[in-house]
XYZ file of C-alpha atoms in Angstrom:
695
model
C 28.864 23.254 -12.257
C 28.853 20.565 -9.606
C 27.414 21.566 -6.229
C 29.903 20.908 -3.241
C 29.745 17.883 -1.145
C 27.878 18.103 1.880
C 29.332 16.396 4.711
C 26.802 13.482 4.550
C 28.285 13.042 0.803
C 31.860 13.133 2.108
C 31.670 11.027 5.091
C 30.232 8.406 2.866
C 32.475 8.617 0.012
C 35.485 8.286 2.867
C 34.223 6.170 4.439
C 33.156 3.498 1.091
C 37.155 4.511 0.160
C 38.692 3.383 3.039
C 35.880 -0.184 2.980
C 37.741 -1.050 0.085
C 41.431 -0.247 0.469
C 40.806 -2.591 3.982
C 39.837 -4.799 1.427
C 42.440 -4.439 -0.985
C 44.616 -4.616 1.784
C 43.903 -7.520 3.239
C 43.268 -9.290 -0.624
C 46.795 -8.322 -1.088
C 47.779 -9.760 2.342
C 45.738 -13.013 1.898
C 47.656 -13.673 -1.550
C 44.362 -13.394 -3.761
C 44.286 -13.888 -7.315
C 42.160 -10.828 -7.880
C 42.216 -8.025 -5.147
C 40.920 -5.414 -6.893
C 37.620 -7.846 -7.458
C 37.444 -7.456 -3.354
C 38.211 -3.765 -3.986
C 35.258 -3.365 -6.748
C 32.911 -5.235 -4.556
C 32.783 -2.761 -1.283
C 31.773 0.019 -3.617
C 28.688 -2.078 -4.502
C 27.300 -3.140 -1.670
C 27.997 0.216 0.114
C 25.050 2.750 0.381
C 24.784 6.163 2.493
C 22.252 4.373 5.447
C 23.925 1.769 7.193
C 20.679 -0.978 7.466
C 20.856 -0.685 3.681
C 23.948 -2.018 3.768
C 24.057 -4.972 6.828
C 20.296 -5.943 4.942
C 21.432 -7.006 1.642
C 25.761 -8.458 3.122
C 23.718 -11.867 4.121
C 22.033 -12.350 1.272
C 24.870 -11.289 -0.852
C 26.775 -13.654 1.030
C 25.085 -16.331 0.503
C 24.001 -15.362 -3.800
C 27.568 -16.211 -4.076
C 27.941 -18.976 -1.880
C 25.641 -20.628 -4.355
C 26.389 -19.204 -7.440
C 30.390 -20.396 -7.071
C 29.109 -24.054 -5.820
C 26.272 -23.509 -9.581
C 30.017 -22.015 -11.402
C 31.914 -24.928 -10.386
C 29.172 -28.336 -10.389
C 28.126 -27.165 -14.380
C 32.169 -26.574 -15.377
C 32.820 -30.489 -13.749
C 30.101 -31.329 -16.047
C 29.886 -29.930 -18.980
C 33.318 -28.402 -19.753
C 34.146 -31.240 -22.878
C 31.105 -29.428 -24.116
C 31.260 -25.732 -24.631
C 27.982 -25.312 -26.353
C 26.087 -26.772 -23.738
C 27.842 -24.931 -20.642
C 27.182 -21.188 -22.409
C 23.003 -22.886 -22.532
C 23.388 -23.941 -18.660
C 25.004 -20.832 -17.680
C 22.410 -18.792 -19.450
C 19.635 -20.969 -18.085
C 21.354 -20.628 -14.935
C 21.564 -16.634 -14.730
C 17.849 -16.639 -16.435
C 16.306 -19.112 -13.632
C 17.756 -17.105 -10.841
C 16.816 -13.625 -12.222
C 13.026 -14.784 -12.354
C 13.062 -15.617 -8.907
C 15.018 -12.530 -8.186
C 11.953 -10.524 -9.881
C 9.669 -12.313 -8.328
C 11.233 -10.888 -4.558
C 11.108 -7.227 -3.281
C 12.629 -7.797 -0.680
C 16.798 -7.615 0.193
C 16.544 -11.680 -0.866
C 16.356 -11.011 -4.326
C 19.550 -9.961 -3.716
C 20.891 -13.030 -3.115
C 18.949 -14.674 -6.332
C 20.516 -12.226 -8.672
C 23.902 -12.890 -7.571
C 23.889 -16.549 -7.258
C 22.770 -15.762 -11.428
C 25.079 -14.146 -12.786
C 28.581 -15.163 -9.381
C 28.206 -18.008 -11.546
C 29.374 -16.047 -15.224
C 31.774 -14.477 -13.529
C 33.046 -17.619 -12.479
C 32.777 -19.916 -15.068
C 33.726 -17.587 -18.497
C 37.374 -16.910 -17.499
C 37.920 -20.045 -16.224
C 36.954 -22.097 -19.466
C 40.465 -21.787 -20.349
C 41.923 -23.423 -17.581
C 38.951 -25.230 -16.123
C 41.757 -27.954 -13.871
C 41.433 -25.648 -11.726
C 37.982 -24.249 -11.331
C 37.532 -25.205 -7.718
C 40.546 -22.929 -6.737
C 39.061 -20.621 -8.965
C 35.817 -20.369 -7.088
C 37.045 -20.360 -3.647
C 38.809 -17.328 -4.684
C 35.873 -15.601 -5.987
C 33.694 -16.482 -3.317
C 36.691 -15.387 -0.280
C 37.232 -12.054 -2.562
C 33.233 -11.096 -3.079
C 33.059 -11.846 0.412
C 35.723 -9.877 1.557
C 34.572 -7.115 0.181
C 31.336 -7.273 2.255
C 32.850 -7.551 4.992
C 34.327 -4.763 4.584
C 31.960 -2.885 3.854
C 29.897 -4.021 6.435
C 31.838 -3.571 9.354
C 33.070 0.314 7.872
C 29.625 1.895 7.507
C 27.822 -0.381 10.249
C 30.982 0.772 12.536
C 32.594 4.148 11.838
C 29.789 7.126 12.029
C 26.689 5.164 11.472
C 24.059 6.601 9.404
C 20.562 4.907 10.642
C 17.473 4.607 8.200
C 15.587 5.449 11.093
C 15.517 9.226 11.413
C 15.305 8.942 7.346
C 11.936 6.796 7.175
C 9.921 8.457 10.214
C 10.654 11.633 8.402
C 9.156 9.859 5.627
C 6.201 8.529 7.732
C 4.914 11.849 9.171
C 5.380 13.211 5.938
C 3.165 10.611 5.146
C 0.890 11.203 7.652
C 0.386 14.533 7.503
C -0.202 13.969 3.694
C -3.223 11.912 4.688
C -4.858 14.358 7.462
C -4.840 16.603 4.190
C -5.751 14.615 2.260
C -8.683 13.530 4.474
C -9.656 17.139 4.466
C -9.836 18.031 1.058
C -11.673 14.910 0.589
C -13.937 16.236 4.186
C -14.649 20.018 2.292
C -15.071 18.295 -1.222
C -11.680 19.777 -2.427
C -11.290 20.149 -6.104
C -10.462 16.535 -8.131
C -6.853 17.727 -9.749
C -6.000 18.269 -6.067
C -7.320 15.254 -5.424
C -6.176 12.826 -7.429
C -2.616 14.080 -6.675
C -2.704 13.606 -3.187
C -4.319 10.121 -4.198
C -1.347 9.126 -5.494
C 1.370 10.958 -3.703
C -0.145 8.945 -0.788
C -0.114 5.828 -2.637
C 3.379 6.809 -3.947
C 4.765 7.340 0.323
C 3.473 4.315 1.114
C 5.283 1.515 -1.463
C 8.235 3.106 -0.497
C 8.067 3.094 2.866
C 7.155 -0.874 2.531
C 9.933 -1.293 0.354
C 12.511 1.150 2.898
C 11.026 -1.118 6.432
C 12.266 -3.939 4.591
C 16.044 -3.091 5.462
C 14.359 -1.799 8.926
C 15.283 -4.687 11.436
C 19.186 -4.462 9.964
C 19.378 -1.313 11.100
C 21.484 0.383 13.269
C 19.311 2.835 14.466
C 17.027 1.889 17.635
C 13.652 2.363 15.501
C 15.040 -1.267 14.149
C 13.060 -3.243 16.979
C 10.097 -0.815 16.118
C 9.470 -2.976 13.276
C 6.575 -4.566 14.625
C 4.616 -1.116 15.365
C 6.029 0.425 11.782
C 4.241 -2.412 9.769
C 0.764 -2.135 11.880
C 1.003 1.779 10.805
C 1.604 0.881 7.514
C -1.084 -1.455 7.203
C -3.104 0.477 8.508
C -2.819 3.005 6.306
C -3.138 1.154 3.285
C -6.291 0.881 4.311
C -7.166 4.691 4.604
C -6.828 5.358 1.041
C -9.389 3.910 -0.125
C -11.368 4.686 3.010
C -10.990 8.548 2.309
C -12.238 8.218 -1.363
C -15.827 6.297 -0.439
C -16.432 9.250 2.002
C -15.556 11.628 -0.629
C -17.033 9.980 -3.380
C -20.679 9.127 -0.605
C -20.564 13.072 0.464
C -20.642 14.083 -3.158
C -23.529 12.107 -3.730
C -25.257 13.065 -0.507
C -24.915 16.995 -0.883
C -28.156 18.936 -1.924
C -28.216 20.118 -5.001
C -27.144 23.264 -3.617
C -24.416 22.121 -1.991
C -24.810 21.882 1.380
C -23.947 18.750 3.500
C -27.821 17.169 4.718
C -28.298 18.906 8.252
C -28.470 15.507 9.778
C -25.021 14.548 9.217
C -23.607 18.000 9.001
C -23.036 17.753 13.281
C -20.738 14.617 12.950
C -18.971 15.822 9.443
C -17.724 18.959 10.986
C -16.752 17.483 14.352
C -14.588 15.095 12.490
C -12.949 17.692 10.744
C -11.903 19.964 13.328
C -10.808 16.679 15.010
C -8.683 15.796 11.797
C -7.372 19.856 12.100
C -6.182 18.871 15.729
C -3.577 16.417 14.271
C -1.245 14.904 17.203
C -2.449 18.097 19.942
C -6.467 16.002 19.657
C -7.483 14.982 23.021
C -8.037 10.970 22.445
C -11.144 10.897 23.837
C -11.998 13.170 20.966
C -11.962 9.827 18.991
C -13.886 7.214 21.259
C -16.824 10.027 21.484
C -16.788 10.426 17.778
C -17.327 6.387 17.570
C -20.000 6.693 19.925
C -22.071 9.570 17.777
C -21.174 7.759 14.248
C -22.152 4.155 16.064
C -26.021 6.337 17.237
C -26.375 7.414 13.472
C -25.229 4.129 12.322
C -27.809 2.334 14.456
C -30.497 4.645 13.178
C -30.243 3.972 9.811
C -29.479 0.081 10.483
C -33.436 -0.481 9.842
C -34.298 0.951 6.521
C -30.506 1.206 5.073
C -31.534 -1.611 2.279
C -34.820 0.549 1.435
C -33.256 2.201 -1.221
C -30.119 3.716 -2.696
C -30.630 6.607 -1.093
C -30.880 5.325 2.206
C -27.540 2.371 1.738
C -25.896 5.249 0.922
C -26.133 7.467 3.966
C -25.608 4.152 5.264
C -22.563 3.542 3.703
C -21.329 6.839 4.420
C -21.407 6.796 7.962
C -19.867 3.375 8.098
C -17.077 4.658 5.715
C -16.047 7.581 8.059
C -16.486 5.627 11.329
C -13.938 3.444 9.521
C -12.254 6.477 8.872
C -11.956 8.142 12.105
C -10.741 4.823 13.316
C -7.962 4.006 11.544
C -6.582 7.739 12.213
C -6.578 7.329 15.386
C -4.833 3.525 15.090
C -2.259 6.042 12.898
C -1.780 8.644 16.049
C -1.870 5.991 18.410
C 0.612 3.712 16.915
C 2.882 6.857 16.012
C 2.517 7.954 19.582
C 4.005 3.481 20.664
C 6.482 4.098 18.124
C 8.116 6.828 19.960
C 7.742 5.047 23.051
C 9.904 2.696 21.815
C 7.795 -0.828 23.168
C 7.672 -3.046 20.560
C 4.177 -4.862 20.970
C 1.330 -3.229 20.183
C -1.346 -1.217 21.532
C -3.673 -3.223 23.297
C -6.163 -2.239 22.007
C -5.642 -2.075 18.070
C -8.204 -3.978 16.669
C -7.735 -7.711 15.956
C -8.102 -7.940 12.158
C -5.130 -4.466 12.592
C -2.569 -6.316 14.388
C -2.061 -9.398 11.747
C 0.314 -8.630 9.205
C -0.809 -8.759 5.065
C 0.964 -11.264 2.836
C 1.664 -10.789 0.020
C 2.010 -7.132 -0.100
C 3.416 -5.569 -3.248
C 2.410 -6.607 -6.885
C 4.198 -9.307 -8.657
C 4.473 -9.557 -12.364
C 5.785 -13.412 -13.806
C 5.383 -12.607 -16.974
C 7.738 -9.528 -17.196
C 10.187 -11.335 -14.544
C 9.777 -14.745 -17.699
C 11.431 -11.815 -20.323
C 13.921 -9.987 -18.660
C 14.815 -14.101 -17.931
C 14.978 -14.867 -21.784
C 16.339 -11.419 -22.683
C 19.718 -12.480 -20.467
C 19.532 -16.304 -21.906
C 19.348 -14.906 -25.435
C 22.025 -12.246 -24.881
C 24.375 -14.964 -23.461
C 23.788 -17.459 -25.662
C 24.510 -15.014 -28.983
C 28.006 -13.567 -27.079
C 28.655 -17.251 -25.844
C 28.242 -18.105 -29.474
C 30.029 -16.478 -31.238
C 32.986 -16.478 -28.816
C 33.303 -20.290 -29.613
C 32.656 -19.629 -33.916
C 35.158 -16.503 -33.493
C 38.100 -18.226 -30.349
C 38.285 -14.767 -29.238
C 40.824 -13.883 -26.797
C 38.390 -11.642 -24.971
C 35.223 -13.623 -25.710
C 34.554 -13.966 -21.822
C 34.605 -10.752 -20.516
C 31.826 -9.960 -23.092
C 29.713 -12.499 -21.674
C 30.805 -11.999 -18.212
C 28.913 -8.570 -18.680
C 26.019 -9.551 -20.586
C 25.451 -11.274 -18.120
C 25.276 -8.586 -15.604
C 23.945 -6.033 -17.035
C 20.865 -8.335 -18.341
C 20.645 -8.487 -14.567
C 21.399 -5.025 -13.113
C 18.698 -2.847 -14.889
C 15.897 -5.945 -15.741
C 13.673 -4.126 -12.877
C 13.506 -1.288 -14.996
C 10.073 -0.921 -17.347
C 12.924 0.045 -19.871
C 16.591 -1.216 -18.819
C 17.763 0.140 -22.195
C 18.234 3.739 -21.021
C 20.230 2.613 -17.935
C 22.671 0.651 -19.812
C 23.179 2.866 -22.357
C 24.424 5.846 -19.740
C 26.930 3.020 -18.071
C 28.772 2.467 -21.552
C 29.114 6.461 -22.570
C 30.189 6.333 -18.861
C 32.374 2.921 -19.120
C 33.715 4.745 -22.554
C 34.519 7.832 -20.424
C 36.765 5.592 -17.587
C 39.074 4.132 -20.769
C 41.679 7.125 -20.816
C 41.711 7.205 -16.518
C 41.927 3.905 -16.801
C 44.614 3.906 -19.000
C 46.146 6.828 -17.034
C 45.891 5.069 -13.997
C 47.225 0.830 -15.210
C 49.226 2.041 -17.723
C 51.527 5.691 -16.591
C 51.066 5.740 -12.996
C 50.569 2.091 -11.081
C 54.052 1.181 -12.584
C 55.819 3.161 -10.832
C 54.854 2.612 -7.636
C 55.876 -0.146 -5.313
C 54.170 0.144 -1.713
C 50.456 -0.285 -0.636
C 50.479 2.518 0.771
C 51.428 4.815 -2.393
C 49.316 2.946 -4.455
C 46.626 4.644 -1.980
C 47.353 7.610 -2.094
C 47.665 7.388 -5.724
C 43.828 5.687 -5.732
C 42.087 8.582 -3.242
C 41.615 11.909 -5.245
C 39.519 10.152 -7.883
C 37.844 7.205 -5.869
C 37.077 10.181 -3.382
C 35.788 12.222 -5.782
C 33.685 10.161 -7.446
C 32.264 8.886 -4.616
C 30.444 11.940 -3.872
C 28.608 11.779 -7.134
C 27.604 7.938 -5.845
C 25.934 9.569 -2.834
C 23.508 11.762 -5.138
C 21.433 9.473 -6.146
C 20.933 11.270 -10.037
C 24.925 10.637 -10.257
C 24.584 7.396 -8.597
C 24.505 5.623 -12.060
C 27.676 7.305 -14.007
C 29.877 7.424 -11.036
C 29.375 3.604 -10.491
C 30.432 3.186 -14.117
C 33.498 5.441 -13.903
C 34.477 3.264 -10.708
C 33.176 0.238 -12.890
C 35.750 1.107 -15.904
C 39.051 2.282 -13.638
C 38.289 -0.927 -11.415
C 37.736 -3.690 -14.173
C 40.986 -2.290 -15.608
C 42.932 -2.673 -12.419
C 42.211 -5.797 -11.573
C 44.851 -6.622 -15.235
C 47.580 -5.980 -13.235
C 46.345 -8.880 -11.324
C 46.745 -11.072 -13.494
C 50.105 -9.697 -15.299
C 48.546 -8.619 -18.259
C 48.574 -4.537 -17.356
C 50.441 -3.997 -20.624
C 48.584 -2.028 -23.944
C 47.504 -4.765 -25.690
C 45.892 -6.486 -22.533
C 43.852 -2.978 -22.224
C 42.607 -2.471 -25.442
C 41.162 -6.035 -25.403
C 39.472 -6.137 -21.757
C 38.302 -2.558 -22.934
C 37.386 -4.367 -26.413
C 35.055 -6.645 -24.776
C 33.666 -5.343 -21.939
C 32.186 -2.765 -24.772
C 30.493 -6.008 -27.073
C 29.057 -7.507 -23.596
C 27.427 -4.021 -22.421
C 26.451 -3.211 -26.046
C 25.078 -6.088 -26.832
C 22.912 -6.688 -23.514
C 22.281 -3.196 -24.863
C 20.175 -4.600 -28.163
C 19.200 -7.935 -26.963
C 17.358 -6.024 -23.584
C 15.479 -3.746 -26.644
C 14.354 -6.518 -29.243
C 12.119 -8.296 -26.765
C 12.616 -6.660 -23.431
C 12.044 -2.736 -23.498
C 8.687 -1.034 -22.888
C 7.791 1.398 -22.082
C 5.991 3.430 -19.418
C 3.222 3.466 -21.269
C 2.791 0.053 -21.947
C 3.320 -1.175 -18.704
C 1.315 1.701 -17.094
C -1.753 -0.140 -19.478
C -0.325 -4.304 -18.214
C -0.649 -3.131 -14.090
C -4.012 -1.904 -15.461
C -4.898 -5.461 -16.891
C -3.173 -7.500 -14.290
C -5.571 -5.726 -11.528
C -8.347 -6.211 -13.302
C -8.066 -9.426 -13.527
C -7.387 -10.206 -10.369
C -11.176 -7.978 -9.610
C -13.084 -10.192 -12.155
C -10.995 -13.596 -10.422
C -12.418 -12.174 -7.251
C -15.866 -11.777 -8.830
C -15.480 -14.902 -9.921
C -15.128 -17.608 -7.104
C -18.249 -19.096 -5.233
C -16.373 -19.127 -1.328
C -14.708 -16.296 0.574
C -11.638 -15.366 -0.784
C -8.758 -15.693 1.760
C -6.985 -13.014 3.601
C -3.733 -12.774 0.728
C -2.993 -8.968 0.705
C -5.430 -8.125 -2.687
C -5.898 -4.117 -0.950
C -1.964 -4.347 -0.502
C -0.678 -5.492 -3.682
C -3.591 -3.604 -5.726
C -2.266 0.102 -3.438
C 1.103 -1.315 -4.471
C -0.230 -0.713 -8.442
C -1.137 2.569 -7.316
C 2.158 4.022 -6.459
C 3.692 2.105 -9.309
C 1.312 3.493 -11.980
C 0.925 6.598 -11.071
C 4.676 7.176 -11.940
C 4.405 5.472 -15.273
C 1.412 7.463 -15.426
C 3.561 10.584 -15.084
C 5.954 9.006 -17.717
C 3.552 8.504 -20.087
C 2.344 12.195 -21.232
C -0.552 12.103 -23.093
C -0.068 8.054 -24.345
C -2.139 6.398 -21.970
C -6.447 8.465 -21.166
C -5.693 9.503 -17.957
C -8.986 10.484 -17.122
C -10.364 7.172 -17.678
C -8.411 5.019 -15.319
C -8.721 5.113 -11.482
C -7.054 2.437 -10.051
C -8.545 3.133 -6.282
C -11.931 2.692 -7.918
C -10.961 -0.937 -8.780
C -9.281 -0.814 -5.365
C -12.384 -0.394 -4.489
C -13.949 -2.183 -5.985
C -12.632 -5.350 -5.318
C -12.664 -4.648 -1.778
C -16.422 -4.398 -1.894
C -16.678 -7.862 -4.470
C -15.240 -9.235 -1.183
C -17.925 -7.909 1.256
C -20.388 -9.125 -0.845
C -18.570 -13.027 -1.160
C -18.762 -12.905 2.450
C -22.500 -11.726 3.265
C -23.786 -14.770 0.728
C -24.425 -17.430 3.366
C -27.232 -14.842 5.208
C -28.636 -14.041 1.711
C -30.682 -16.934 1.067
C -31.260 -18.444 -2.253
C -32.606 -15.352 -3.497
C -29.581 -14.239 -2.406
C -27.498 -16.189 -3.857
C -29.347 -15.891 -6.817
C -28.878 -12.544 -7.145
C -25.892 -12.218 -5.435
C -24.509 -14.732 -8.721
C -26.152 -12.862 -11.245
C -24.278 -9.382 -10.295
C -20.410 -11.322 -9.715
C -20.967 -12.821 -13.253
C -21.708 -9.459 -14.626
C -18.505 -7.856 -12.948
C -16.720 -10.704 -14.223
C -16.926 -9.993 -18.113
C -17.274 -6.708 -17.419
C -13.716 -5.895 -16.005
C -12.560 -9.283 -18.523
C -13.532 -7.371 -21.271
C -12.002 -3.841 -20.158
C -8.920 -1.948 -22.307
C -6.984 0.762 -21.182
C -6.904 1.614 -24.836
C -10.461 1.790 -24.714
C -11.902 2.256 -21.670
C -15.741 1.279 -21.698
C -18.062 2.111 -19.092
C -19.723 -0.870 -17.395
C -22.549 -2.179 -18.988
C -26.329 -0.886 -17.111
C -27.495 -4.656 -17.070
C -25.338 -4.269 -13.583
C -27.235 -1.648 -12.056
C -30.873 -4.465 -12.542
C -28.590 -6.986 -10.811
C -27.962 -4.058 -7.992
C -31.770 -4.137 -8.173
C -32.672 -7.692 -7.276
C -29.670 -8.110 -4.620
C -31.058 -4.649 -2.853
C -33.944 -6.590 -2.648
C -32.507 -9.593 -1.116
C -31.354 -8.422 0.888
C -33.516 -6.311 2.561
C -35.939 -9.718 3.149
C -32.196 -11.204 5.017
C -33.033 -11.253 8.542
C -30.968 -8.335 10.339
C -27.256 -9.506 10.984
C -23.921 -8.103 11.553
C -23.394 -9.546 7.347
C -26.450 -8.124 6.403
C -25.391 -4.496 6.897
C -21.624 -5.615 5.877
C -23.415 -6.533 2.600
C -25.724 -2.815 2.091
C -22.906 -0.818 2.256
C -20.501 -3.105 0.074
C -23.239 -2.982 -2.416
C -23.857 0.985 -2.228
C -19.717 1.556 -2.581
C -20.140 -1.236 -5.426
C -22.798 1.042 -6.887
C -21.128 4.422 -6.398
C -17.687 2.872 -7.728
C -19.460 1.263 -11.555
C -21.734 4.011 -12.035
C -21.102 7.180 -9.909
C -23.342 9.181 -11.981
C -26.748 6.618 -10.944
C -29.931 8.642 -9.100
C -30.060 7.925 -5.541
C -33.730 9.543 -5.293
C -36.206 7.861 -3.333
C -39.264 7.113 -6.079
C -42.296 5.349 -5.840
C -42.277 1.352 -6.736
C -43.213 0.621 -10.482
C -45.305 -2.621 -10.278
C -42.324 -4.848 -11.101
C -41.145 -3.748 -7.686
C -37.996 -1.130 -9.132
C -37.512 2.229 -8.780
C -39.145 4.493 -12.053
C -36.090 6.692 -11.937
C -33.738 3.410 -12.198
C -36.132 1.635 -14.936
C -35.633 5.334 -16.639
C -32.126 5.537 -16.243
C -31.612 2.353 -17.425
C -34.141 3.106 -20.870
C -31.618 6.160 -21.690
C -28.636 3.744 -21.705
């Protein structure tokens, strides 16, 4: 049994209804030909959070205008060639959808709307092409009217800003990060650690997406966009650093499980500082960093003497980074609370720069989605042209809309099917309104009273994520049928034809999508892995210093996307063989080694080249279905490179190379021995020779 609506749900529903009725009233007053389109648009753009309504409003208006211009141009040029016109509209919709899927910000709405708006205007207008300009202008006015009314109502009347929601999620993510840090320092079990890791990656991805709407919010937090992004950028680095600390600490522990006595006190001090949370003394962070700096200075001279020393040096360096990141996160969170939009002066210059390319983009799937839209429109239009079906325009419009609406899903078919089921369920209600109720009323107030029970009730369910799709399908069904009154076709035959056209269009979109676009969660998970591996291989293949193009942010985004898909995939993907955070660490360490190339000399450069070539070959050959360990030959390259680094003159780049190489070895060969061993006559460690012989 449905639960009673909360106050927030009821307020949202009433505001959405008020916006739709305001748009409908103004549309009637302006004499627009399709006033119910304005009403439906108001519902489409409504959202429980005012910031998301405002952030999308400008882009929706822009997309509508561009789509209308394209519709007029295409119709004027190709009206005498319906086959070419259908193909041109399909190409336009597919092209706009492709661009939209490559932009995971509010801007994407502009491209998507530019696509299917052209279809919404062109297809109904082919029977009267002489009026295409007037039709396009009317559609723009109706849609913009709905957008403006929804934006004004949700921004002025009891606005619900996203600031408190975003801060709540941010604080929860910070608490999770601190808890996971304590788990890592205390060497908690692997299962718990993996759950924390996936949850943190998902939280960061969600925070980044929400922050794109923040500049348009109604709360005071909208002025804090820059500090919010800086805080999230720092948290991006926390995930690989914390994983590295956990790994190094486990590698350095003695056989009895105890922490080495020379680092145990500082580990305990860091653990206590993290556990203190916001109550910790800010000066404690400076003392911890000073302590770790002294330990690092003591280890620097012998860091490249062997893998045990290199791993110890890497642990101290990563532990220092961990303290710095937590300190910066706490300082930035406190800074946000003060309302100062400028970043703190003490923040590291690199941390003050925003990462670019923070989201994973999949050009291949975007192209397949565009192809599905083109194919669906082509099939329906061919049937329409060959049969002369009077409701073919409705089917073509539905294909354009539904191949776009659900294109971001791995498998759009369940979403389209759900919409189909509830569109069918809306037919009796739509018929009752269109054929029985509305003909009895002749005033706008009575129309409002007539629509209120249904739309206010459905609006409550729109506010609930679990039922939003179902409720919107019912609203679309009722609103689409009422639009028949706009054209004077409010009779049973027209209603039946229009409903049939909508159903045929939705079914066609579903079948075409199933045929050439639907993929499962397991397939998407494997694709995400392969894309990440290819990017790591490309990084290793570079001859120069890789640009700071947001690799770590893209990889972290993939970790978040991958977590959800692995949960859906069940046993069809070998979860134990997959560690996307390890891949992230590999990529970051490859970049560090590339940057150290100038100080390595000729021998070091040659050793680095051999190592990177092996990493490139390994990651290009990886398969998500049959994961294979890194080839043992890479250990030889790592030994040679460590020896070359030991011969290089002391400098900060040399120290970073030692840390990166030790981290890379732990990521690719976590079971490789670290104990210092006698040097064999050929210059290699005896334990490594034995290990490679066993491999």
